[in-house]
Tab-separated table of C-alpha atoms in Angstrom:
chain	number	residue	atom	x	y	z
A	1	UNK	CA	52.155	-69.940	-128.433
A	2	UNK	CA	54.136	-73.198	-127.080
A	3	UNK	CA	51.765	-76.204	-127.302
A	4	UNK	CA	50.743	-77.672	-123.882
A	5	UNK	CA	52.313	-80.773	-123.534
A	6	UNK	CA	50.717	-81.529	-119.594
A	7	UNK	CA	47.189	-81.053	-118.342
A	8	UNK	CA	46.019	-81.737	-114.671
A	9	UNK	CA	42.457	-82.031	-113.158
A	10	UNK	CA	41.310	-78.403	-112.541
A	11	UNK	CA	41.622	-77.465	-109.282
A	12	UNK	CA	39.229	-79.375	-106.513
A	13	UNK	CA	37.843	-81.892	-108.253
A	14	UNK	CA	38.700	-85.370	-107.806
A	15	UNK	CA	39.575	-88.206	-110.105
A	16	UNK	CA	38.543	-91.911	-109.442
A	17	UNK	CA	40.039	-94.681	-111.256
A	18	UNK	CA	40.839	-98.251	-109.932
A	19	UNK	CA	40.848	-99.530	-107.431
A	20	UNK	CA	39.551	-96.505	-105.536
A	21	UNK	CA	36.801	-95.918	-108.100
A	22	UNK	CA	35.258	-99.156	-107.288
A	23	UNK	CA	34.641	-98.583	-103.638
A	24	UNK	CA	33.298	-94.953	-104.628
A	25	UNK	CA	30.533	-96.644	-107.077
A	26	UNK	CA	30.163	-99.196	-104.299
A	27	UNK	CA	29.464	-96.492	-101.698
A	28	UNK	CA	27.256	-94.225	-104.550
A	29	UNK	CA	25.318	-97.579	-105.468
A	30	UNK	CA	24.348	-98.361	-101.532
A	31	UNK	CA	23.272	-94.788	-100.912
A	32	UNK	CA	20.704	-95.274	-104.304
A	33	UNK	CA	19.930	-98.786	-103.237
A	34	UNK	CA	18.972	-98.067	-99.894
A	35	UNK	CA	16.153	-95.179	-101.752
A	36	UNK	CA	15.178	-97.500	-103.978
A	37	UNK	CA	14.005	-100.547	-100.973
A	38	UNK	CA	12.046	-97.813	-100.065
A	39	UNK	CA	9.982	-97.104	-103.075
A	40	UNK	CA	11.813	-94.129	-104.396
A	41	UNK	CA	11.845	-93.574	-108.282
A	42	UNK	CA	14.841	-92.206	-109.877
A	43	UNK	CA	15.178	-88.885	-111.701
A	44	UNK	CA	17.928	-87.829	-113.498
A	45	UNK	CA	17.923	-83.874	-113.153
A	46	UNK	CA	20.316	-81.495	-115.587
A	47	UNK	CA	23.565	-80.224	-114.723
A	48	UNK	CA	22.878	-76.633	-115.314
A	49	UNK	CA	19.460	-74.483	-114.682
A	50	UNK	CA	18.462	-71.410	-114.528
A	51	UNK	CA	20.002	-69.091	-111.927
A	52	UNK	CA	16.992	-67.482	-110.429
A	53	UNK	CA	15.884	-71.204	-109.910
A	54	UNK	CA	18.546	-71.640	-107.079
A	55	UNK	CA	18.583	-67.857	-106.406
A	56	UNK	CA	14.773	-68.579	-105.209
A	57	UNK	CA	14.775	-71.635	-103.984
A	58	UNK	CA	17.883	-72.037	-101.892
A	59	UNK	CA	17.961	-68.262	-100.829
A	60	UNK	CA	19.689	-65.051	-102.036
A	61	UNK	CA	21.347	-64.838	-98.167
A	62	UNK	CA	23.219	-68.071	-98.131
A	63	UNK	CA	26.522	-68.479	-98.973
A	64	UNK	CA	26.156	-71.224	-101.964
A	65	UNK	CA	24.088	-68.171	-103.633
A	66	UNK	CA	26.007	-65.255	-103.024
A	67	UNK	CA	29.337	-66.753	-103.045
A	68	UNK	CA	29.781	-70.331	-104.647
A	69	UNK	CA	27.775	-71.077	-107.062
A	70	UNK	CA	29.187	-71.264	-110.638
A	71	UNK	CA	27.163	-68.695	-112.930
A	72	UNK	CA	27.672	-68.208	-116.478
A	73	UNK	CA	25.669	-66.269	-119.435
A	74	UNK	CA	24.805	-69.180	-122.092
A	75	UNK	CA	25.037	-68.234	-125.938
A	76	UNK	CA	21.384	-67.232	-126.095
A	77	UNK	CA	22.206	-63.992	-122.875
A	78	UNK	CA	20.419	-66.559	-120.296
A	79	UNK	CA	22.035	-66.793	-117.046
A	80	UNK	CA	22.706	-70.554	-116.891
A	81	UNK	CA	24.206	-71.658	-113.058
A	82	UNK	CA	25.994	-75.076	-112.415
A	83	UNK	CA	23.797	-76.955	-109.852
A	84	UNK	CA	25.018	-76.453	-106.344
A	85	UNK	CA	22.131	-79.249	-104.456
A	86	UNK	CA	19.721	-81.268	-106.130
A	87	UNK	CA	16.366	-80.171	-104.320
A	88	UNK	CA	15.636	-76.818	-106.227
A	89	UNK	CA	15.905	-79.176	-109.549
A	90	UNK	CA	13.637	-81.783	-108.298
A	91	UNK	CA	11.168	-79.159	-107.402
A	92	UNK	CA	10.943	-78.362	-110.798
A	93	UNK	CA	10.870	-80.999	-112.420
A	94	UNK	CA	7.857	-81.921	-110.406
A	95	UNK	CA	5.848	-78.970	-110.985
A	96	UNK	CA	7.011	-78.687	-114.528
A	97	UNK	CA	6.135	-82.292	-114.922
A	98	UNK	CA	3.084	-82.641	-112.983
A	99	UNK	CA	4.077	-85.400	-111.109
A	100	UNK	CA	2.321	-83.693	-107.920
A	101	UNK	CA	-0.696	-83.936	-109.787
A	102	UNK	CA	-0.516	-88.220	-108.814
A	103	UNK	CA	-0.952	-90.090	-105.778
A	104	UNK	CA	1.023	-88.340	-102.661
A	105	UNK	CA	3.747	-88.777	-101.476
A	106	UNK	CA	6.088	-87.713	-104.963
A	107	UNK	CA	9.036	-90.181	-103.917
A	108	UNK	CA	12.561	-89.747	-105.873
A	109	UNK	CA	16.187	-90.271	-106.044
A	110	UNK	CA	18.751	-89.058	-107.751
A	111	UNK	CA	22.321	-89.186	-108.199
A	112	UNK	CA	25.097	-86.768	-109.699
A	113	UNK	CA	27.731	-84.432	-109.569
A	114	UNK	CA	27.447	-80.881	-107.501
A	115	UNK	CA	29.538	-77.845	-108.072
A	116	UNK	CA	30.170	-74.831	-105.411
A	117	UNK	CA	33.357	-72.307	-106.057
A	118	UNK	CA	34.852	-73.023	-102.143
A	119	UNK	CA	38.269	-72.883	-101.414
A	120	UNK	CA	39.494	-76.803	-101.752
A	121	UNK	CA	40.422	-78.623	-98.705
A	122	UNK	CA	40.006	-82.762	-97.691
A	123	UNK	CA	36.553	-83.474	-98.287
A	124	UNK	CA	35.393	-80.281	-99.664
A	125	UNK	CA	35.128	-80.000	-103.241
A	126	UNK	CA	34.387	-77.769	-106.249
A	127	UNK	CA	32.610	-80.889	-108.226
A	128	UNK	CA	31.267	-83.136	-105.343
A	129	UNK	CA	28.644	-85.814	-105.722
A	130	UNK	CA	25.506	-86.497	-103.945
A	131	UNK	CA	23.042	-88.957	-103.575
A	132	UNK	CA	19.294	-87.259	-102.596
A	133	UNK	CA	16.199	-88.805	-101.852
A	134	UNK	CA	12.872	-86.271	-101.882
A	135	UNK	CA	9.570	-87.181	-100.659
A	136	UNK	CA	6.384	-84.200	-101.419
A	137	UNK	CA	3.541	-83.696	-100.705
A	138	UNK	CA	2.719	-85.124	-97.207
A	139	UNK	CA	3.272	-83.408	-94.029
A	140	UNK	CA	3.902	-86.739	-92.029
A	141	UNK	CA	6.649	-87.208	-88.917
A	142	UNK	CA	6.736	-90.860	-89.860
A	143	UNK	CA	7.665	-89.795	-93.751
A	144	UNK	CA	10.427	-87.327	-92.080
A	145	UNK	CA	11.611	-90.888	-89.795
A	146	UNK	CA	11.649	-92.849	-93.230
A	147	UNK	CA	14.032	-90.438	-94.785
A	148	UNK	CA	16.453	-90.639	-91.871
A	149	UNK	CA	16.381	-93.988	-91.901
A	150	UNK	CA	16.923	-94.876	-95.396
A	151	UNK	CA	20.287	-92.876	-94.839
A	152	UNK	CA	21.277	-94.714	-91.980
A	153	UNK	CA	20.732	-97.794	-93.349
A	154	UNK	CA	23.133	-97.144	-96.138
A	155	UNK	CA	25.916	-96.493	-93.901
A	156	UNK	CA	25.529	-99.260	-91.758
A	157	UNK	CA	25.465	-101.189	-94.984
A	158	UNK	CA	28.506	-99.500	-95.830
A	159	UNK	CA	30.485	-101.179	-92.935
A	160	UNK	CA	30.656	-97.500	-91.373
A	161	UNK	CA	29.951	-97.275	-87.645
A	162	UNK	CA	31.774	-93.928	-86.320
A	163	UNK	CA	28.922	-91.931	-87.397
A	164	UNK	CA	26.446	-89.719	-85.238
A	165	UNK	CA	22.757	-88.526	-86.254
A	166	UNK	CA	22.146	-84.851	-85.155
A	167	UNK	CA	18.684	-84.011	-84.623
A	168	UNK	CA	16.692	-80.699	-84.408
A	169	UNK	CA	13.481	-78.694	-85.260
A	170	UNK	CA	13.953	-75.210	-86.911
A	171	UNK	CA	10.038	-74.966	-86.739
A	172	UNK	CA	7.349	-73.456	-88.962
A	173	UNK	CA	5.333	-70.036	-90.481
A	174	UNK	CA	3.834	-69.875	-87.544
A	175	UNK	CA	6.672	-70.127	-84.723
A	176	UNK	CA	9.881	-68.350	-87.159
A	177	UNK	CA	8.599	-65.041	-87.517
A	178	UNK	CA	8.460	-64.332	-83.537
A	179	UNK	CA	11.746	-66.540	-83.079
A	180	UNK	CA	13.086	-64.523	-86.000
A	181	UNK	CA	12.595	-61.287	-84.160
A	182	UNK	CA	13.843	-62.363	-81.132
A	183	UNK	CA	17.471	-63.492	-82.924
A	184	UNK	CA	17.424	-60.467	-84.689
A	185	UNK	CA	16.865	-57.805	-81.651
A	186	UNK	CA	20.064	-60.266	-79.432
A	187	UNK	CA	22.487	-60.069	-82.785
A	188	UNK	CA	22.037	-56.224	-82.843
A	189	UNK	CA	23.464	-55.553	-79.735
A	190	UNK	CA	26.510	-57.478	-80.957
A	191	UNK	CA	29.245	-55.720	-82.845
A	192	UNK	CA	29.240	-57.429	-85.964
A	193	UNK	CA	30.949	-56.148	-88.840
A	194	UNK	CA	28.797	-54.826	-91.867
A	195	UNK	CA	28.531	-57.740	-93.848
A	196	UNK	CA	27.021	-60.149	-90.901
A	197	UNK	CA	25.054	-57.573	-90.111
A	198	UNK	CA	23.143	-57.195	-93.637
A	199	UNK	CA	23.139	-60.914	-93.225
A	200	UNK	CA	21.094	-60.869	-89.768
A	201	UNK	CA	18.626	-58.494	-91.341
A	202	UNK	CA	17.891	-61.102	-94.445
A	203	UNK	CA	18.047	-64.429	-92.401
A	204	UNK	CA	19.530	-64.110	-88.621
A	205	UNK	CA	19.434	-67.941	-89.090
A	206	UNK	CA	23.040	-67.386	-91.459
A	207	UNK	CA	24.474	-65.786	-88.456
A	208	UNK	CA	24.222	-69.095	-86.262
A	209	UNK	CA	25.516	-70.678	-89.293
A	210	UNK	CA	28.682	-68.699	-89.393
A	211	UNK	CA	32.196	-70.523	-89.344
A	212	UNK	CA	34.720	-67.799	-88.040
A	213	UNK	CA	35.493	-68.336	-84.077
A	214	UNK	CA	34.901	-65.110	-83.399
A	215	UNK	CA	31.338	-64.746	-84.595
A	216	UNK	CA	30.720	-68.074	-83.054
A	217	UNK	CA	31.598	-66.785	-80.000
A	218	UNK	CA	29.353	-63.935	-79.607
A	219	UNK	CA	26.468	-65.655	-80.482
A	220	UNK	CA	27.045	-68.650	-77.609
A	221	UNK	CA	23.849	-67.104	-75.920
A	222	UNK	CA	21.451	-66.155	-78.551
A	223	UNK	CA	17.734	-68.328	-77.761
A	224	UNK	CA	17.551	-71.416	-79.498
A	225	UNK	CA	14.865	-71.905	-81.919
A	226	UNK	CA	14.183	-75.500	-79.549
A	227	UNK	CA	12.679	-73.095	-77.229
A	228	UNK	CA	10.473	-71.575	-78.700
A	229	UNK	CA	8.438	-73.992	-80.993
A	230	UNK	CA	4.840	-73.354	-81.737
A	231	UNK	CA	2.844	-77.016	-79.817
A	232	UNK	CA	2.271	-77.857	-83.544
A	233	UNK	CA	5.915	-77.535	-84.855
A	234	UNK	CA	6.956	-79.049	-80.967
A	235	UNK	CA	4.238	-82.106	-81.639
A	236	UNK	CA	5.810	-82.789	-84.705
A	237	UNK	CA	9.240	-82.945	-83.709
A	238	UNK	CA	8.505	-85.349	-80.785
A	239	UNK	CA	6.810	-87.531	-83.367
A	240	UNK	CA	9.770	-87.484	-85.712
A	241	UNK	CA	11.700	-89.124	-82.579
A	242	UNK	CA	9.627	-91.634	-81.341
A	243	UNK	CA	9.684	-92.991	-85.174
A	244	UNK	CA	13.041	-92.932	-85.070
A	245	UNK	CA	13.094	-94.363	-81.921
A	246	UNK	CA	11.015	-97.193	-83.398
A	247	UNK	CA	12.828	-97.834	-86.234
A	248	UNK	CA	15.954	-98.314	-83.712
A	249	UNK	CA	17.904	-95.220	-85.060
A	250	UNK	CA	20.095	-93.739	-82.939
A	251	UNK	CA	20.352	-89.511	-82.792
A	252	UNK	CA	21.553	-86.677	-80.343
A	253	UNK	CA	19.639	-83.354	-80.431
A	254	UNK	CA	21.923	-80.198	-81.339
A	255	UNK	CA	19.643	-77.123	-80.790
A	256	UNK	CA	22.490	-75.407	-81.952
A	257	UNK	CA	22.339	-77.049	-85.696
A	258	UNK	CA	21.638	-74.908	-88.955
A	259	UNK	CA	22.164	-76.016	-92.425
A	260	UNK	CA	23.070	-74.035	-95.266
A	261	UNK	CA	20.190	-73.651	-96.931
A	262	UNK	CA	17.195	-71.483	-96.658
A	263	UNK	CA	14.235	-73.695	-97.457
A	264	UNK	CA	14.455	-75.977	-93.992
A	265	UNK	CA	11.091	-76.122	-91.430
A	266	UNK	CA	10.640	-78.096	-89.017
A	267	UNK	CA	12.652	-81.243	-88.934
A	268	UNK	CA	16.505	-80.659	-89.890
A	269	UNK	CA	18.734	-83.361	-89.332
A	270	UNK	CA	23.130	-84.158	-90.152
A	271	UNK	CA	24.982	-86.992	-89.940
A	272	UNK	CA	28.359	-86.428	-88.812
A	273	UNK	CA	31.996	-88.182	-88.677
A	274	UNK	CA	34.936	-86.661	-86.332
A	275	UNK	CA	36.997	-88.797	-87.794
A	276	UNK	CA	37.012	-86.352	-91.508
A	277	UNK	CA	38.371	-83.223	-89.039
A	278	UNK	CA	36.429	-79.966	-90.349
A	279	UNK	CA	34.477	-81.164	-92.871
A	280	UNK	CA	33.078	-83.473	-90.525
A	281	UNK	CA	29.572	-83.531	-92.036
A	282	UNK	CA	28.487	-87.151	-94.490
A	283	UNK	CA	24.774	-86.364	-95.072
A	284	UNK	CA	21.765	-84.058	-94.026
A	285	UNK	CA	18.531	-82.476	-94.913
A	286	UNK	CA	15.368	-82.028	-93.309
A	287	UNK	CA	11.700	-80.594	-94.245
A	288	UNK	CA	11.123	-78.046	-96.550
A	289	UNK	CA	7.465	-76.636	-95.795
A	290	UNK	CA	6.647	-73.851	-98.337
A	291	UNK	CA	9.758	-74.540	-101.003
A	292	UNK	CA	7.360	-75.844	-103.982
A	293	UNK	CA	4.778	-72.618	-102.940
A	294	UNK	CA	7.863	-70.711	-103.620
A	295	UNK	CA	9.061	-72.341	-106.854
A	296	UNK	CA	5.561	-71.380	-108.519
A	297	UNK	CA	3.729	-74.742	-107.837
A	298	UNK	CA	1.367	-76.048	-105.335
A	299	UNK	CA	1.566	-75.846	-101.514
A	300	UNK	CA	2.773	-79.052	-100.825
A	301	UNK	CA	5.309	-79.890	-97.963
A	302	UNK	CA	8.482	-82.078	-98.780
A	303	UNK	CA	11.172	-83.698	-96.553
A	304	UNK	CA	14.729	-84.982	-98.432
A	305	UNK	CA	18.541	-85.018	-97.557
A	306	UNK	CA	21.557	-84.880	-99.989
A	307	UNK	CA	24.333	-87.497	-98.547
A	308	UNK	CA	27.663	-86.911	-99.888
A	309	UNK	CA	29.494	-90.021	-101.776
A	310	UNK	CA	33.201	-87.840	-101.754
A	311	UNK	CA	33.141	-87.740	-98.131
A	312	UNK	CA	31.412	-90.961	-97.198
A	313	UNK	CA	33.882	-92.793	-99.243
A	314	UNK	CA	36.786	-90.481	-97.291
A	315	UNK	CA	34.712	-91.852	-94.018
A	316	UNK	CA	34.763	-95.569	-95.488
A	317	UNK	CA	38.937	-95.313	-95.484
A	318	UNK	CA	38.820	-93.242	-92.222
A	319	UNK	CA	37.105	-96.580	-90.553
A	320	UNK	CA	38.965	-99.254	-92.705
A	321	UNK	CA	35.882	-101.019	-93.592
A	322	UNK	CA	35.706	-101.707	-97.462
A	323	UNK	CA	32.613	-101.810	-99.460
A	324	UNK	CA	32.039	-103.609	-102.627
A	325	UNK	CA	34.978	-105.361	-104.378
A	326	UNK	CA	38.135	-104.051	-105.653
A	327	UNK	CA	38.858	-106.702	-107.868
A	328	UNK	CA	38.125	-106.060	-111.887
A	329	UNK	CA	37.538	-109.243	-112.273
A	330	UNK	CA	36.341	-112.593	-110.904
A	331	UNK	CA	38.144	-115.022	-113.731
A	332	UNK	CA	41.381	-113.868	-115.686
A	333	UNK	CA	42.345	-115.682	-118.968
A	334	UNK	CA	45.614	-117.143	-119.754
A	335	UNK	CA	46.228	-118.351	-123.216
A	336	UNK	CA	49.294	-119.874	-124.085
A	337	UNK	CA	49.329	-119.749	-127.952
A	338	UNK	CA	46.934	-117.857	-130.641
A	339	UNK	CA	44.874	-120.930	-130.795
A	340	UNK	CA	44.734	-120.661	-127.206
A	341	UNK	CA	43.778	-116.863	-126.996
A	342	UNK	CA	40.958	-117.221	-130.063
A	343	UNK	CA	39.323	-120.074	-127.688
A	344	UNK	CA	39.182	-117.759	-124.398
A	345	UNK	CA	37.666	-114.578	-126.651
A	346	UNK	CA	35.051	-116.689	-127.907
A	347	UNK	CA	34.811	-118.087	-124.439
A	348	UNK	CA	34.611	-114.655	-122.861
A	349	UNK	CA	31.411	-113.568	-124.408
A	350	UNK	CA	29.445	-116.777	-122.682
A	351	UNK	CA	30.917	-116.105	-119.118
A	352	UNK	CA	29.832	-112.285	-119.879
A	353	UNK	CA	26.746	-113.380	-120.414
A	354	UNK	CA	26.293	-115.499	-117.373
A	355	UNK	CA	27.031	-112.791	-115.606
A	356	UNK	CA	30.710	-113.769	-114.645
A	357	UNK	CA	33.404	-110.565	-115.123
A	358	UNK	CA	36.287	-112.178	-117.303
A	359	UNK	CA	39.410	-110.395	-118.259
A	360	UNK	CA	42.040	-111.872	-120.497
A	361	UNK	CA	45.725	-111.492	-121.185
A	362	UNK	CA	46.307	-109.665	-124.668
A	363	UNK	CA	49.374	-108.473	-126.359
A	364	UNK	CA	51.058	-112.004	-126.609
A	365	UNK	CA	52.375	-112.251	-122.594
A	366	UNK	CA	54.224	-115.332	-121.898
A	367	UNK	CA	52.658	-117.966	-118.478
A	368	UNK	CA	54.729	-115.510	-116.114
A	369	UNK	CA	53.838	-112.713	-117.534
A	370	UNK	CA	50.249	-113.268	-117.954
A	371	UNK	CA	49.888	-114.907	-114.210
A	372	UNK	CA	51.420	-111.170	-112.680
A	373	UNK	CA	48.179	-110.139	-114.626
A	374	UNK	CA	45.834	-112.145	-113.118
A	375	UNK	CA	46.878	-111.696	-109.835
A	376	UNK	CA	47.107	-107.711	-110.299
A	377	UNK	CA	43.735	-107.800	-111.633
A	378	UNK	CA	42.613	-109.382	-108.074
A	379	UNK	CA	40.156	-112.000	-109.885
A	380	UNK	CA	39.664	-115.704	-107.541
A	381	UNK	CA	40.425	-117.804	-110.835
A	382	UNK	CA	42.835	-117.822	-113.738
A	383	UNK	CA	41.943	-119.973	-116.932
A	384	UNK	CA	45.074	-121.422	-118.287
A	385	UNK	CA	44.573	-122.729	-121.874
A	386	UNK	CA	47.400	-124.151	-123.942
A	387	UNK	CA	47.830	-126.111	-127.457
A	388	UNK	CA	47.382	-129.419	-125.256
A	389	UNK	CA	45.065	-128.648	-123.345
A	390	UNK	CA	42.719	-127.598	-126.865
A	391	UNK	CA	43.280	-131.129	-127.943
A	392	UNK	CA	42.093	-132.611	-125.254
A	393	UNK	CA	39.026	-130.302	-124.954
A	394	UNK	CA	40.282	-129.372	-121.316
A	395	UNK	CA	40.937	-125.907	-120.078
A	396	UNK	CA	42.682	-125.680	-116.307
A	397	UNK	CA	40.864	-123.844	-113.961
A	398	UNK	CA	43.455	-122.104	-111.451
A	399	UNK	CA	42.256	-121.134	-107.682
A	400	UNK	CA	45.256	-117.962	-107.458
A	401	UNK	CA	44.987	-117.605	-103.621
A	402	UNK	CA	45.722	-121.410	-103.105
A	403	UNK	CA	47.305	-122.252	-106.163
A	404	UNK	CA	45.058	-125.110	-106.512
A	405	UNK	CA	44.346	-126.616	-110.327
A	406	UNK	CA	41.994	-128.778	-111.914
A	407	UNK	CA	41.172	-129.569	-115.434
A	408	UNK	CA	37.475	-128.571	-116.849
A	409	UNK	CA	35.976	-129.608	-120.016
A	410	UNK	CA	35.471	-127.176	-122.433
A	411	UNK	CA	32.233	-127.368	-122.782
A	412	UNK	CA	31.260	-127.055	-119.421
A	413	UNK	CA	33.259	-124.612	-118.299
A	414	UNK	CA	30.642	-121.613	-117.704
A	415	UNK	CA	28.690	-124.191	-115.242
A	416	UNK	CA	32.614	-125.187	-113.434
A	417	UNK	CA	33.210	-121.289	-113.264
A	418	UNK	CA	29.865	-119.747	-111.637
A	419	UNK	CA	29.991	-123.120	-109.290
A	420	UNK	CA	33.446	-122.235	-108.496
A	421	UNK	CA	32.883	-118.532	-107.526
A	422	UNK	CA	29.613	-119.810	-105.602
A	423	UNK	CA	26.419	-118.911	-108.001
C-alpha cells in the first residue's frame, strides 16, 4: 500500500481558521450571549446518543430520521447515532437529570456541532453548528415571544438586517387530529408516487414539507392548518403576536410553513435570508407540546429554536456587515536584539494578564521584517524595543495606522498600552 502523502476535510464539512474563524466565533458567541441576557443556563449535551432517542423524539417519518442521520453500531452492539438537532438531547438530559423537578420554566442553551448525511451544497452541511435555546415546562405565549426575540436580537446585534421572521401556528392534540384527516383525505386524490404516499399516511404534514416542484405543485390547494385552529390553539397564537408586537419584532405569517421535525404544536416560527439562494433559512423552532411525554418524562410543554452559526455567518458576508474583530491581536512586539526579545516575553505575560492580546515577532526577523508582521497580524500598536532603548528604560509605542511614535517607560507600559487601545 503507497503511503498517503495528502488528506482533505471529508466531504461537507467546513474548516475555519483566521481570519474567517474569528467572525464565526463572533457570530456563535452573540447567538449564546443573547440566551444568556435572558437567563438561560448552558448545557453541554454529547455528540452521539442513542438512536431510538432521535428515532422517538424527532419522528421515524422525517427525513433527518429516515435518511440523514449518521448511525453506527458502537463496540458494545448499541446503536449509537451522531446528533442531528439538539432538542431530543436536552430533553433528556432534563428528565434524566431531574432538572424539571425545580422551579419552571427549565431555561438552557447550548452550543455545538450537528451532523445530517445531505448532499453538500452552500450553506448546507454534513457537520453544521447550532446555537439552541430551550425553555420547559410552561405553556406561556409570552415565553414563546421571549424565544423569538432573543434570536432576533442576536442578529440585529450581528449587524444583519436582510432578514425576515416567518410566523405560524401548526396547532394542538386537540385541533391536528381533525386537520390531519382532512390533509390526508385532499393528498389521496393526488397521484403521488408510493413513497409520498406512505409518507401522507405517517404524517401528511411531510407532504407540505416536500422540496420537489412537482409535489409542491399539487398540493397548492390543500387547507391550511391556519384555518382550522381549535379557539384555544387560535388564542394562543394571537397572543404570541401581540408579544411580539410589543417587544417591537417584526414577522410575516406563512400558513404555508412546516419545519422538519415532528415534535412542533402550536407556535412554529423561521427566520429567513434571500440573499443565501436555497438554503435560505438562518434559524427556527417553535413549541413542542407533548415531546418530554414522549421521551418518558413528565407532561410538560417546551418552546426552543436551533439558529444556525454556518449560515448566519454566510448571511453576515452576504450583507457585508462584520462582527467581532479580525485582528489576532491588539499590540504586536518588535524586538530588535535577544536582549530586546527576552524583555517583550517577560513583558507579554503582564499585558496577558491585563487582558491586552499581545503577539510578538519570533524566529530572529529583522525591523522590516518584523513590522510586515505586525501589520499582517492587524493589531492598533507595535512595541519596538531595541538595545538603546533597554538602557534607557524606554520602549516605543508605535500607532501602525498613523505611523505615529512615542517613547513609554518601561515600567509603565501596561497602563500606556490599555490607555492607548481605550480601557
Amino acid at each position: 500500500m503507497k503511503p498517503v502523502t495528502t488528506f482533505s476535510a471529508p466531504k461537507g464539512v467546513p474548516d475555519y481558521f483566521p481570519p474567517v474563524s474569528a467572525t464565526f466565533t463572533a457570530v456563535r458567541d452573540t447567538l449564546v450571549d443573547s440566551a444568556r441576557r435572558a437567563g438561560y443556563g448552558y448545557i453541554e449535551l454529547p455528540v452521539f446518543e442513542d438512536t431510538a432517542l432521535f428515532a422517538r423524539g424527532v419522528g421515524e417519518s422525517t427525513d433527518v430520521v429516515t435518511k440523514e442521520m449518521y448511525t453506527f453500531t458502537d463496540r458494545g452492539g448499541r446503536s449509537i447515532t451522531l446528533r442531528p438537532e439538539g432538542t431530543a438531547g436536552v430533553m433528556r438530559a432534563v428528565i434524566e437529570h431531574g432538572l424539571d423537578k425545580g422551579q419552571l420554566p427549565v431555561k438552557l442553551a447550548y452550543a455545538g456541532q450537528f451532523f445530517r448525511a445531505e448532499q453538500p451544497q452552500a450553506g448546507r452541511y454534513r457537520q453544521f453548528h447550532q446555537v439552541g435555546v430551550e425553555a420547559i415546562g410552561v405553556d406561556d405565549p409570552a415565553l414563546d415571544a421571549e424565544v423569538i426575540a432573543i434570536a432576533d436580537e442576536a442578529f440585529r446585534r450581528m449587524g444583519l438586517t436582510g432578514y425576515r421572521l416567518e410566523l405560524t401556528s401548526l396547532g394542538d392534540s386537540s385541533d391536528r387530529p381533525a386537520y390531519r384527516e382532512l390533509l390526508q383525505a385532499f393528498l389521496a386524490k393526488l397521484p403521488l408516487d408510493d413513497e409520498t404516499r406512505r409518507r401522507a399516511q405517517i404524517n401528511p404534514l411531510r407532504v407540505l414539507d416536500d422540496k420537489r416542484p412537482e409535489v409542491r405543485a399539487m398540493v397548492e390547494d390543500a387547507p391550511l392548518m391556519r384555518d382550522h385552529l381549535s379557539d384555544a390553539s387560535r388564542a394562543h397564537y394571537e397572543q404570541v403576536k401581540d408579544y411580539l408586537n410589543d417587544l417591537g419584532v417584526k414577522f410575516v405569517e406563512n400558513p404555508r410553513m412546516v419545519r422538519g421535525l415532528d415534535y412542533y404544536t402550536k407556535t412554529c416560527f423561521e427566520f429567513v435570508h434571500d440573499g443565501l439562494g436555497a438554503q435560505s433559512a438562518i434559524g427556527g423552532g417553535g413549541r413542542y407540546d407533548g415531546l418530554m411525554e414522549q421521551l418518558g418524562g413528565q407532561p410538560l410543554s417546551g418552546v426552543g429554536f436551533g439558529l444556525g452559526v454556518d449560515r448566519s455567518l454566510l448571511a453576515c458576508q452576504v450583507e457585508g456587515v462584520q462582527p467581532g474583530d479580525v485582528a489576532r491581536c491588539d499590540v504586536y512586539g518588535v524586538p530588535l536584539g535577544e536582549a530586546a526579545k527576552s524583555r517583550l516575553v517577560a513583558l507579554s505575560a503582564a499585558l496577558r494578564g491585563a487582558g491586552v492580546r499581545f503577539d510578538l515577532a519570533y524566529g530572529g526577523k529583522g525591523l522590516k521584517g518584523a513590522m510586515k508582521g505586525a501589520d499582517r497580524s492587524g493589531a492598533r500598536f507595535a512595541l519596538v524595543l531595541g538595545e538603546r532603548d533597554i538602557e534607557a528604560g524606554v520602549v516605543q509605542l508605535k500607532e501602525l495606522a498613523s505611523g505615529d511614535q512615542r517613547e513609554v517607560p518601561l515600567a509603565d507600559v501596561v497602563i500606556a498600552v490599555r490607555e492607548a487601545l481605550g480601557r
